[in-house]
Amino acid sequence: DRVFSEAQAKLEQIRMLEQQEELENSLLAEQRERERENNPQPVPAGTMTYDIAFREWMTSTTGAVSPEARAALAQGTTRDLAVGGAGAQTVPQGFRKQLVDALSFFGGVRGTNATVVTTDAGNDTILPTDNDATTEGIQLNENTADTLNGTVAFGAVTLKSFMYTSTVVPVTFQLLQDSAFDLGSWLAKVLGGRVARIQNRKFTLGTGVNEPQGIVAAAATTPAASAAAIAYEDLVNLKFSVNAAYRPNNAQWMTNDVIYGTILKLKGTDGRPLINGVTVGVSAGAPETLLGNGIVFNQHMDNTIADTKKTVAFGDFSTYYIRDVGQPVLIRFNERFLENYKIGFSVIQRADGRYVNAGTDPVKVLLHTT
């Protein structure tokens, strides 16, 4: 009787699994039929690309994909894509470009000429530095032995890999099933913007301890003339406090757009603006410039002028290194929100940021003090 009961239970379990598989296949067939109706040119056999497979996986209400899509996704799979479980996919080039565009549109440190390094693994990466900027050679007279001066100040900066997540965004089944809705672009904008904001906050203000080193927090400062105002002379002093070696080609300004608006309102004794927003003679729509150098807007910089505030940065931001570990990864949560008929999505990315300053201060920040 016990064996018979166990056999009956097994048969019932098999029957339920078969019904589940039949239902999943039916849903997948319906999804393919909708795609064929909306796309008069279905993907021919053998031409399944990673981008197409990624979209099929992302918009499926069950998580199931065709065998062709599964084979294409195998290139970037980082976790099991079993139906009903959580899965992850390395995002394809098109989706990644949309994410990067979202990060770049936000501006901030990634919007400068910061040096971006991408590594496959997340172990610590060492960047060697040296400071030999003030050492000079000598004039050597005839028949005179050369001088030994091999002392160079070497240092190192360690790039780590901190995890950042967009947090989970639940998407309704209706949006997943609506083929007219560009889910990829929407997710890239929402999730990419979230990751961009937290990363830029850290790249700007981070302490460097268990988080990235913020460029504004780490850079040397140039004192402003006032704790309650910003003057034209402050901008000139800040620019020329940076070593000439860093000024001609790569130097940029970085400030909050509120502060930049204050700068544009500076007027001389004749009532005329002291700052022209763009280079004279350049056509409308040209990038903003300030004293001949381009500007990047960073909303995580101080937007008020007061004691201890750091309002404007200037210098060669290519000396700030951003380390990305691989590509962003899109996580799909199939079961967490199923009760409300939603599927969750999040983007994770490992990154770090460090200011490589060997002692010559390639970037400086305007500091207001009493």
PDB file of N, CA, C and O in Angstrom, residues 287-344:
ATOM      1  N   PRO A 287      29.118  73.786 -28.196  1.00  0.00           N
ATOM      2  CA  PRO A 287      29.268  73.481 -26.766  1.00  0.00           C
ATOM      3  C   PRO A 287      29.645  74.715 -25.967  1.00  0.00           C
ATOM      4  O   PRO A 287      30.354  75.601 -26.449  1.00  0.00           O
ATOM      5  N   GLU A 288      29.148  74.768 -24.742  1.00  0.00           N
ATOM      6  CA  GLU A 288      29.480  75.883 -23.855  1.00  0.00           C
ATOM      7  C   GLU A 288      30.969  75.875 -23.533  1.00  0.00           C
ATOM      8  O   GLU A 288      31.583  74.819 -23.367  1.00  0.00           O
ATOM      9  N   THR A 289      31.547  77.054 -23.450  1.00  0.00           N
ATOM     10  CA  THR A 289      32.938  77.193 -23.029  1.00  0.00           C
ATOM     11  C   THR A 289      33.036  78.286 -21.973  1.00  0.00           C
ATOM     12  O   THR A 289      32.196  79.188 -21.908  1.00  0.00           O
ATOM     13  N   LEU A 290      34.057  78.189 -21.172  1.00  0.00           N
ATOM     14  CA  LEU A 290      34.313  79.174 -20.122  1.00  0.00           C
ATOM     15  C   LEU A 290      35.802  79.483 -20.126  1.00  0.00           C
ATOM     16  O   LEU A 290      36.622  78.586 -19.912  1.00  0.00           O
ATOM     17  N   LEU A 291      36.147  80.713 -20.421  1.00  0.00           N
ATOM     18  CA  LEU A 291      37.551  81.141 -20.522  1.00  0.00           C
ATOM     19  C   LEU A 291      38.328  80.225 -21.467  1.00  0.00           C
ATOM     20  O   LEU A 291      39.491  79.895 -21.233  1.00  0.00           O
ATOM     21  N   GLY A 292      37.646  79.793 -22.536  1.00  0.00           N
ATOM     22  CA  GLY A 292      38.318  79.026 -23.578  1.00  0.00           C
ATOM     23  C   GLY A 292      38.300  77.522 -23.392  1.00  0.00           C
ATOM     24  O   GLY A 292      38.803  76.800 -24.258  1.00  0.00           O
ATOM     25  N   ASN A 293      37.736  77.015 -22.311  1.00  0.00           N
ATOM     26  CA  ASN A 293      37.707  75.569 -22.071  1.00  0.00           C
ATOM     27  C   ASN A 293      36.264  75.082 -21.939  1.00  0.00           C
ATOM     28  O   ASN A 293      35.383  75.810 -21.481  1.00  0.00           O
ATOM     29  N   GLY A 294      36.057  73.835 -22.337  1.00  0.00           N
ATOM     30  CA  GLY A 294      34.730  73.255 -22.290  1.00  0.00           C
ATOM     31  C   GLY A 294      34.221  73.045 -20.873  1.00  0.00           C
ATOM     32  O   GLY A 294      34.995  73.051 -19.906  1.00  0.00           O
ATOM     33  N   ILE A 295      32.890  72.864 -20.755  1.00  0.00           N
ATOM     34  CA  ILE A 295      32.247  72.726 -19.452  1.00  0.00           C
ATOM     35  C   ILE A 295      31.466  71.421 -19.400  1.00  0.00           C
ATOM     36  O   ILE A 295      30.783  71.045 -20.354  1.00  0.00           O
ATOM     37  N   VAL A 296      31.560  70.740 -18.272  1.00  0.00           N
ATOM     38  CA  VAL A 296      30.743  69.563 -17.975  1.00  0.00           C
ATOM     39  C   VAL A 296      29.925  69.889 -16.736  1.00  0.00           C
ATOM     40  O   VAL A 296      30.461  70.383 -15.744  1.00  0.00           O
ATOM     41  N   PHE A 297      28.636  69.612 -16.796  1.00  0.00           N
ATOM     42  CA  PHE A 297      27.757  69.910 -15.666  1.00  0.00           C
ATOM     43  C   PHE A 297      27.611  68.680 -14.783  1.00  0.00           C
ATOM     44  O   PHE A 297      27.383  67.569 -15.257  1.00  0.00           O
ATOM     45  N   ASN A 298      27.759  68.903 -13.492  1.00  0.00           N
ATOM     46  CA  ASN A 298      27.710  67.821 -12.509  1.00  0.00           C
ATOM     47  C   ASN A 298      26.761  68.235 -11.388  1.00  0.00           C
ATOM     48  O   ASN A 298      27.075  69.093 -10.567  1.00  0.00           O
ATOM     49  N   GLN A 299      25.586  67.588 -11.360  1.00  0.00           N
ATOM     50  CA  GLN A 299      24.564  67.994 -10.408  1.00  0.00           C
ATOM     51  C   GLN A 299      24.853  67.562  -8.977  1.00  0.00           C
ATOM     52  O   GLN A 299      24.123  67.943  -8.059  1.00  0.00           O
ATOM     53  N   HIS A 300      25.903  66.761  -8.772  1.00  0.00           N
ATOM     54  CA  HIS A 300      26.262  66.366  -7.417  1.00  0.00           C
ATOM     55  C   HIS A 300      27.294  67.311  -6.795  1.00  0.00           C
ATOM     56  O   HIS A 300      27.673  67.131  -5.639  1.00  0.00           O
ATOM     57  N   MET A 301      27.740  68.301  -7.544  1.00  0.00           N
ATOM     58  CA  MET A 301      28.589  69.335  -6.958  1.00  0.00           C
ATOM     59  C   MET A 301      27.712  70.344  -6.229  1.00  0.00           C
ATOM     60  O   MET A 301      26.500  70.439  -6.473  1.00  0.00           O
ATOM     61  N   ASP A 302      28.319  71.107  -5.334  1.00  0.00           N
ATOM     62  CA  ASP A 302      27.561  72.089  -4.554  1.00  0.00           C
ATOM     63  C   ASP A 302      26.847  73.075  -5.478  1.00  0.00           C
ATOM     64  O   ASP A 302      27.430  73.576  -6.447  1.00  0.00           O
ATOM     65  N   ASN A 303      25.576  73.355  -5.162  1.00  0.00           N
ATOM     66  CA  ASN A 303      24.810  74.311  -5.959  1.00  0.00           C
ATOM     67  C   ASN A 303      24.518  75.608  -5.205  1.00  0.00           C
ATOM     68  O   ASN A 303      23.720  76.419  -5.636  1.00  0.00           O
ATOM     69  N   THR A 304      25.175  75.773  -4.073  1.00  0.00           N
ATOM     70  CA  THR A 304      25.072  77.024  -3.311  1.00  0.00           C
ATOM     71  C   THR A 304      26.469  77.523  -2.987  1.00  0.00           C
ATOM     72  O   THR A 304      27.419  76.737  -2.894  1.00  0.00           O
ATOM     73  N   ILE A 305      26.593  78.821  -2.821  1.00  0.00           N
ATOM     74  CA  ILE A 305      27.878  79.439  -2.497  1.00  0.00           C
ATOM     75  C   ILE A 305      27.860  79.823  -1.024  1.00  0.00           C
ATOM     76  O   ILE A 305      27.104  80.697  -0.610  1.00  0.00           O
ATOM     77  N   ALA A 306      28.672  79.137  -0.243  1.00  0.00           N
ATOM     78  CA  ALA A 306      28.735  79.389   1.202  1.00  0.00           C
ATOM     79  C   ALA A 306      30.048  78.840   1.730  1.00  0.00           C
ATOM     80  O   ALA A 306      30.824  78.217   0.993  1.00  0.00           O
ATOM     81  N   ASP A 307      30.288  79.046   2.999  1.00  0.00           N
ATOM     82  CA  ASP A 307      31.522  78.589   3.633  1.00  0.00           C
ATOM     83  C   ASP A 307      31.671  77.076   3.472  1.00  0.00           C
ATOM     84  O   ASP A 307      30.707  76.318   3.668  1.00  0.00           O
ATOM     85  N   THR A 308      32.869  76.623   3.118  1.00  0.00           N
ATOM     86  CA  THR A 308      33.275  75.210   2.917  1.00  0.00           C
ATOM     87  C   THR A 308      32.735  74.602   1.635  1.00  0.00           C
ATOM     88  O   THR A 308      33.017  73.431   1.342  1.00  0.00           O
ATOM     89  N   LYS A 309      31.985  75.332   0.817  1.00  0.00           N
ATOM     90  CA  LYS A 309      31.436  74.786  -0.415  1.00  0.00           C
ATOM     91  C   LYS A 309      32.505  74.751  -1.513  1.00  0.00           C
ATOM     92  O   LYS A 309      33.332  75.650  -1.626  1.00  0.00           O
ATOM     93  N   LYS A 310      32.454  73.685  -2.313  1.00  0.00           N
ATOM     94  CA  LYS A 310      33.343  73.537  -3.468  1.00  0.00           C
ATOM     95  C   LYS A 310      32.483  73.620  -4.721  1.00  0.00           C
ATOM     96  O   LYS A 310      31.755  72.690  -5.042  1.00  0.00           O
ATOM     97  N   THR A 311      32.570  74.742  -5.408  1.00  0.00           N
ATOM     98  CA  THR A 311      31.592  75.039  -6.448  1.00  0.00           C
ATOM     99  C   THR A 311      32.061  74.771  -7.870  1.00  0.00           C
ATOM    100  O   THR A 311      31.242  74.475  -8.741  1.00  0.00           O
ATOM    101  N   VAL A 312      33.351  74.895  -8.136  1.00  0.00           N
ATOM    102  CA  VAL A 312      33.854  74.768  -9.503  1.00  0.00           C
ATOM    103  C   VAL A 312      35.145  73.953  -9.480  1.00  0.00           C
ATOM    104  O   VAL A 312      35.981  74.142  -8.593  1.00  0.00           O
ATOM    105  N   ALA A 313      35.280  73.047 -10.460  1.00  0.00           N
ATOM    106  CA  ALA A 313      36.522  72.289 -10.625  1.00  0.00           C
ATOM    107  C   ALA A 313      37.085  72.572 -12.010  1.00  0.00           C
ATOM    108  O   ALA A 313      36.338  72.815 -12.969  1.00  0.00           O
ATOM    109  N   PHE A 314      38.406  72.546 -12.107  1.00  0.00           N
ATOM    110  CA  PHE A 314      39.072  72.778 -13.399  1.00  0.00           C
ATOM    111  C   PHE A 314      40.326  71.921 -13.472  1.00  0.00           C
ATOM    112  O   PHE A 314      41.046  71.766 -12.486  1.00  0.00           O
ATOM    113  N   GLY A 315      40.577  71.381 -14.671  1.00  0.00           N
ATOM    114  CA  GLY A 315      41.813  70.642 -14.880  1.00  0.00           C
ATOM    115  C   GLY A 315      41.664  69.544 -15.906  1.00  0.00           C
ATOM    116  O   GLY A 315      40.691  69.486 -16.671  1.00  0.00           O
ATOM    117  N   ASP A 316      42.633  68.657 -15.916  1.00  0.00           N
ATOM    118  CA  ASP A 316      42.683  67.536 -16.848  1.00  0.00           C
ATOM    119  C   ASP A 316      42.043  66.318 -16.191  1.00  0.00           C
ATOM    120  O   ASP A 316      42.671  65.624 -15.396  1.00  0.00           O
ATOM    121  N   PHE A 317      40.782  66.051 -16.532  1.00  0.00           N
ATOM    122  CA  PHE A 317      40.043  64.971 -15.883  1.00  0.00           C
ATOM    123  C   PHE A 317      40.408  63.593 -16.420  1.00  0.00           C
ATOM    124  O   PHE A 317      39.899  62.588 -15.929  1.00  0.00           O
ATOM    125  N   SER A 318      41.287  63.542 -17.423  1.00  0.00           N
ATOM    126  CA  SER A 318      41.756  62.229 -17.871  1.00  0.00           C
ATOM    127  C   SER A 318      42.610  61.566 -16.794  1.00  0.00           C
ATOM    128  O   SER A 318      42.889  60.363 -16.865  1.00  0.00           O
ATOM    129  N   THR A 319      43.018  62.325 -15.788  1.00  0.00           N
ATOM    130  CA  THR A 319      43.763  61.762 -14.662  1.00  0.00           C
ATOM    131  C   THR A 319      42.839  61.110 -13.640  1.00  0.00           C
ATOM    132  O   THR A 319      43.312  60.582 -12.640  1.00  0.00           O
ATOM    133  N   TYR A 320      41.524  61.176 -13.882  1.00  0.00           N
ATOM    134  CA  TYR A 320      40.571  60.438 -13.050  1.00  0.00           C
ATOM    135  C   TYR A 320      40.223  59.150 -13.783  1.00  0.00           C
ATOM    136  O   TYR A 320      39.768  59.168 -14.928  1.00  0.00           O
ATOM    137  N   TYR A 321      40.456  58.018 -13.118  1.00  0.00           N
ATOM    138  CA  TYR A 321      40.264  56.714 -13.735  1.00  0.00           C
ATOM    139  C   TYR A 321      38.977  56.064 -13.229  1.00  0.00           C
ATOM    140  O   TYR A 321      38.766  55.934 -12.018  1.00  0.00           O
ATOM    141  N   ILE A 322      38.130  55.681 -14.171  1.00  0.00           N
ATOM    142  CA  ILE A 322      36.924  54.917 -13.860  1.00  0.00           C
ATOM    143  C   ILE A 322      37.150  53.486 -14.314  1.00  0.00           C
ATOM    144  O   ILE A 322      37.495  53.252 -15.477  1.00  0.00           O
ATOM    145  N   ARG A 323      36.989  52.557 -13.405  1.00  0.00           N
ATOM    146  CA  ARG A 323      37.209  51.146 -13.714  1.00  0.00           C
ATOM    147  C   ARG A 323      35.858  50.421 -13.741  1.00  0.00           C
ATOM    148  O   ARG A 323      35.138  50.376 -12.751  1.00  0.00           O
ATOM    149  N   ASP A 324      35.467  49.905 -14.914  1.00  0.00           N
ATOM    150  CA  ASP A 324      34.272  49.088 -15.065  1.00  0.00           C
ATOM    151  C   ASP A 324      34.676  47.629 -15.173  1.00  0.00           C
ATOM    152  O   ASP A 324      35.619  47.295 -15.894  1.00  0.00           O
ATOM    153  N   VAL A 325      33.950  46.764 -14.460  1.00  0.00           N
ATOM    154  CA  VAL A 325      34.215  45.318 -14.544  1.00  0.00           C
ATOM    155  C   VAL A 325      33.230  44.725 -15.539  1.00  0.00           C
ATOM    156  O   VAL A 325      32.034  44.623 -15.267  1.00  0.00           O
ATOM    157  N   GLY A 326      33.735  44.353 -16.711  1.00  0.00           N
ATOM    158  CA  GLY A 326      32.885  43.759 -17.732  1.00  0.00           C
ATOM    159  C   GLY A 326      31.796  44.709 -18.175  1.00  0.00           C
ATOM    160  O   GLY A 326      31.912  45.931 -18.103  1.00  0.00           O
ATOM    161  N   GLN A 327      30.689  44.117 -18.643  1.00  0.00           N
ATOM    162  CA  GLN A 327      29.550  44.890 -19.081  1.00  0.00           C
ATOM    163  C   GLN A 327      28.487  44.930 -17.997  1.00  0.00           C
ATOM    164  O   GLN A 327      28.503  44.117 -17.082  1.00  0.00           O
ATOM    165  N   PRO A 328      27.547  45.890 -18.103  1.00  0.00           N
ATOM    166  CA  PRO A 328      26.398  45.835 -17.193  1.00  0.00           C
ATOM    167  C   PRO A 328      25.639  44.528 -17.406  1.00  0.00           C
ATOM    168  O   PRO A 328      25.626  43.977 -18.505  1.00  0.00           O
ATOM    169  N   VAL A 329      25.008  44.044 -16.353  1.00  0.00           N
ATOM    170  CA  VAL A 329      24.256  42.790 -16.422  1.00  0.00           C
ATOM    171  C   VAL A 329      22.805  43.070 -16.058  1.00  0.00           C
ATOM    172  O   VAL A 329      22.531  43.756 -15.073  1.00  0.00           O
ATOM    173  N   LEU A 330      21.887  42.563 -16.879  1.00  0.00           N
ATOM    174  CA  LEU A 330      20.460  42.721 -16.616  1.00  0.00           C
ATOM    175  C   LEU A 330      19.945  41.479 -15.910  1.00  0.00           C
ATOM    176  O   LEU A 330      20.098  40.364 -16.397  1.00  0.00           O
ATOM    177  N   ILE A 331      19.342  41.679 -14.737  1.00  0.00           N
ATOM    178  CA  ILE A 331      18.784  40.588 -13.942  1.00  0.00           C
ATOM    179  C   ILE A 331      17.270  40.582 -14.116  1.00  0.00           C
ATOM    180  O   ILE A 331      16.630  41.635 -14.074  1.00  0.00           O
ATOM    181  N   ARG A 332      16.707  39.381 -14.292  1.00  0.00           N
ATOM    182  CA  ARG A 332      15.257  39.223 -14.426  1.00  0.00           C
ATOM    183  C   ARG A 332      14.741  38.394 -13.258  1.00  0.00           C
ATOM    184  O   ARG A 332      15.225  37.280 -13.005  1.00  0.00           O
ATOM    185  N   PHE A 333      13.745  38.935 -12.534  1.00  0.00           N
ATOM    186  CA  PHE A 333      13.136  38.243 -11.398  1.00  0.00           C
ATOM    187  C   PHE A 333      11.759  37.735 -11.828  1.00  0.00           C
ATOM    188  O   PHE A 333      10.809  38.504 -11.939  1.00  0.00           O
ATOM    189  N   ASN A 334      11.652  36.431 -12.053  1.00  0.00           N
ATOM    190  CA  ASN A 334      10.404  35.874 -12.567  1.00  0.00           C
ATOM    191  C   ASN A 334       9.334  35.689 -11.504  1.00  0.00           C
ATOM    192  O   ASN A 334       8.150  35.804 -11.792  1.00  0.00           O
ATOM    193  N   GLU A 335       9.718  35.367 -10.286  1.00  0.00           N
ATOM    194  CA  GLU A 335       8.738  34.929  -9.298  1.00  0.00           C
ATOM    195  C   GLU A 335       8.433  35.963  -8.211  1.00  0.00           C
ATOM    196  O   GLU A 335       7.373  35.913  -7.599  1.00  0.00           O
ATOM    197  N   ARG A 336       9.336  36.875  -7.978  1.00  0.00           N
ATOM    198  CA  ARG A 336       9.206  37.760  -6.827  1.00  0.00           C
ATOM    199  C   ARG A 336       7.914  38.583  -6.856  1.00  0.00           C
ATOM    200  O   ARG A 336       7.295  38.820  -5.817  1.00  0.00           O
ATOM    201  N   PHE A 337       7.473  39.017  -8.048  1.00  0.00           N
ATOM    202  CA  PHE A 337       6.293  39.873  -8.156  1.00  0.00           C
ATOM    203  C   PHE A 337       5.154  39.182  -8.899  1.00  0.00           C
ATOM    204  O   PHE A 337       4.241  39.833  -9.399  1.00  0.00           O
ATOM    205  N   LEU A 338       5.217  37.856  -8.957  1.00  0.00           N
ATOM    206  CA  LEU A 338       4.248  37.120  -9.761  1.00  0.00           C
ATOM    207  C   LEU A 338       2.833  37.276  -9.235  1.00  0.00           C
ATOM    208  O   LEU A 338       1.860  37.248  -9.994  1.00  0.00           O
ATOM    209  N   GLU A 339       2.676  37.458  -7.928  1.00  0.00           N
ATOM    210  CA  GLU A 339       1.345  37.616  -7.345  1.00  0.00           C
ATOM    211  C   GLU A 339       0.615  38.806  -7.940  1.00  0.00           C
ATOM    212  O   GLU A 339      -0.616  38.807  -8.077  1.00  0.00           O
ATOM    213  N   ASN A 340       1.391  39.845  -8.323  1.00  0.00           N
ATOM    214  CA  ASN A 340       0.809  41.036  -8.944  1.00  0.00           C
ATOM    215  C   ASN A 340       0.972  41.022 -10.457  1.00  0.00           C
ATOM    216  O   ASN A 340       0.781  42.047 -11.112  1.00  0.00           O
ATOM    217  N   TYR A 341       1.328  39.850 -10.991  1.00  0.00           N
ATOM    218  CA  TYR A 341       1.510  39.683 -12.439  1.00  0.00           C
ATOM    219  C   TYR A 341       2.495  40.703 -12.996  1.00  0.00           C
ATOM    220  O   TYR A 341       2.213  41.441 -13.931  1.00  0.00           O
ATOM    221  N   LYS A 342       3.659  40.700 -12.381  1.00  0.00           N
ATOM    222  CA  LYS A 342       4.748  41.560 -12.816  1.00  0.00           C
ATOM    223  C   LYS A 342       6.042  40.757 -12.858  1.00  0.00           C
ATOM    224  O   LYS A 342       6.186  39.748 -12.169  1.00  0.00           O
ATOM    225  N   ILE A 343       6.966  41.231 -13.671  1.00  0.00           N
ATOM    226  CA  ILE A 343       8.320  40.679 -13.737  1.00  0.00           C
ATOM    227  C   ILE A 343       9.286  41.789 -13.336  1.00  0.00           C
ATOM    228  O   ILE A 343       9.141  42.934 -13.776  1.00  0.00           O
ATOM    229  N   GLY A 344      10.245  41.471 -12.477  1.00  0.00           N
ATOM    230  CA  GLY A 344      11.192  42.481 -12.018  1.00  0.00           C
ATOM    231  C   GLY A 344      12.467  42.494 -12.844  1.00  0.00           C
ATOM    232  O   GLY A 344      12.934  41.445 -13.303  1.00  0.00           O
TER     233      GLY A 344
END
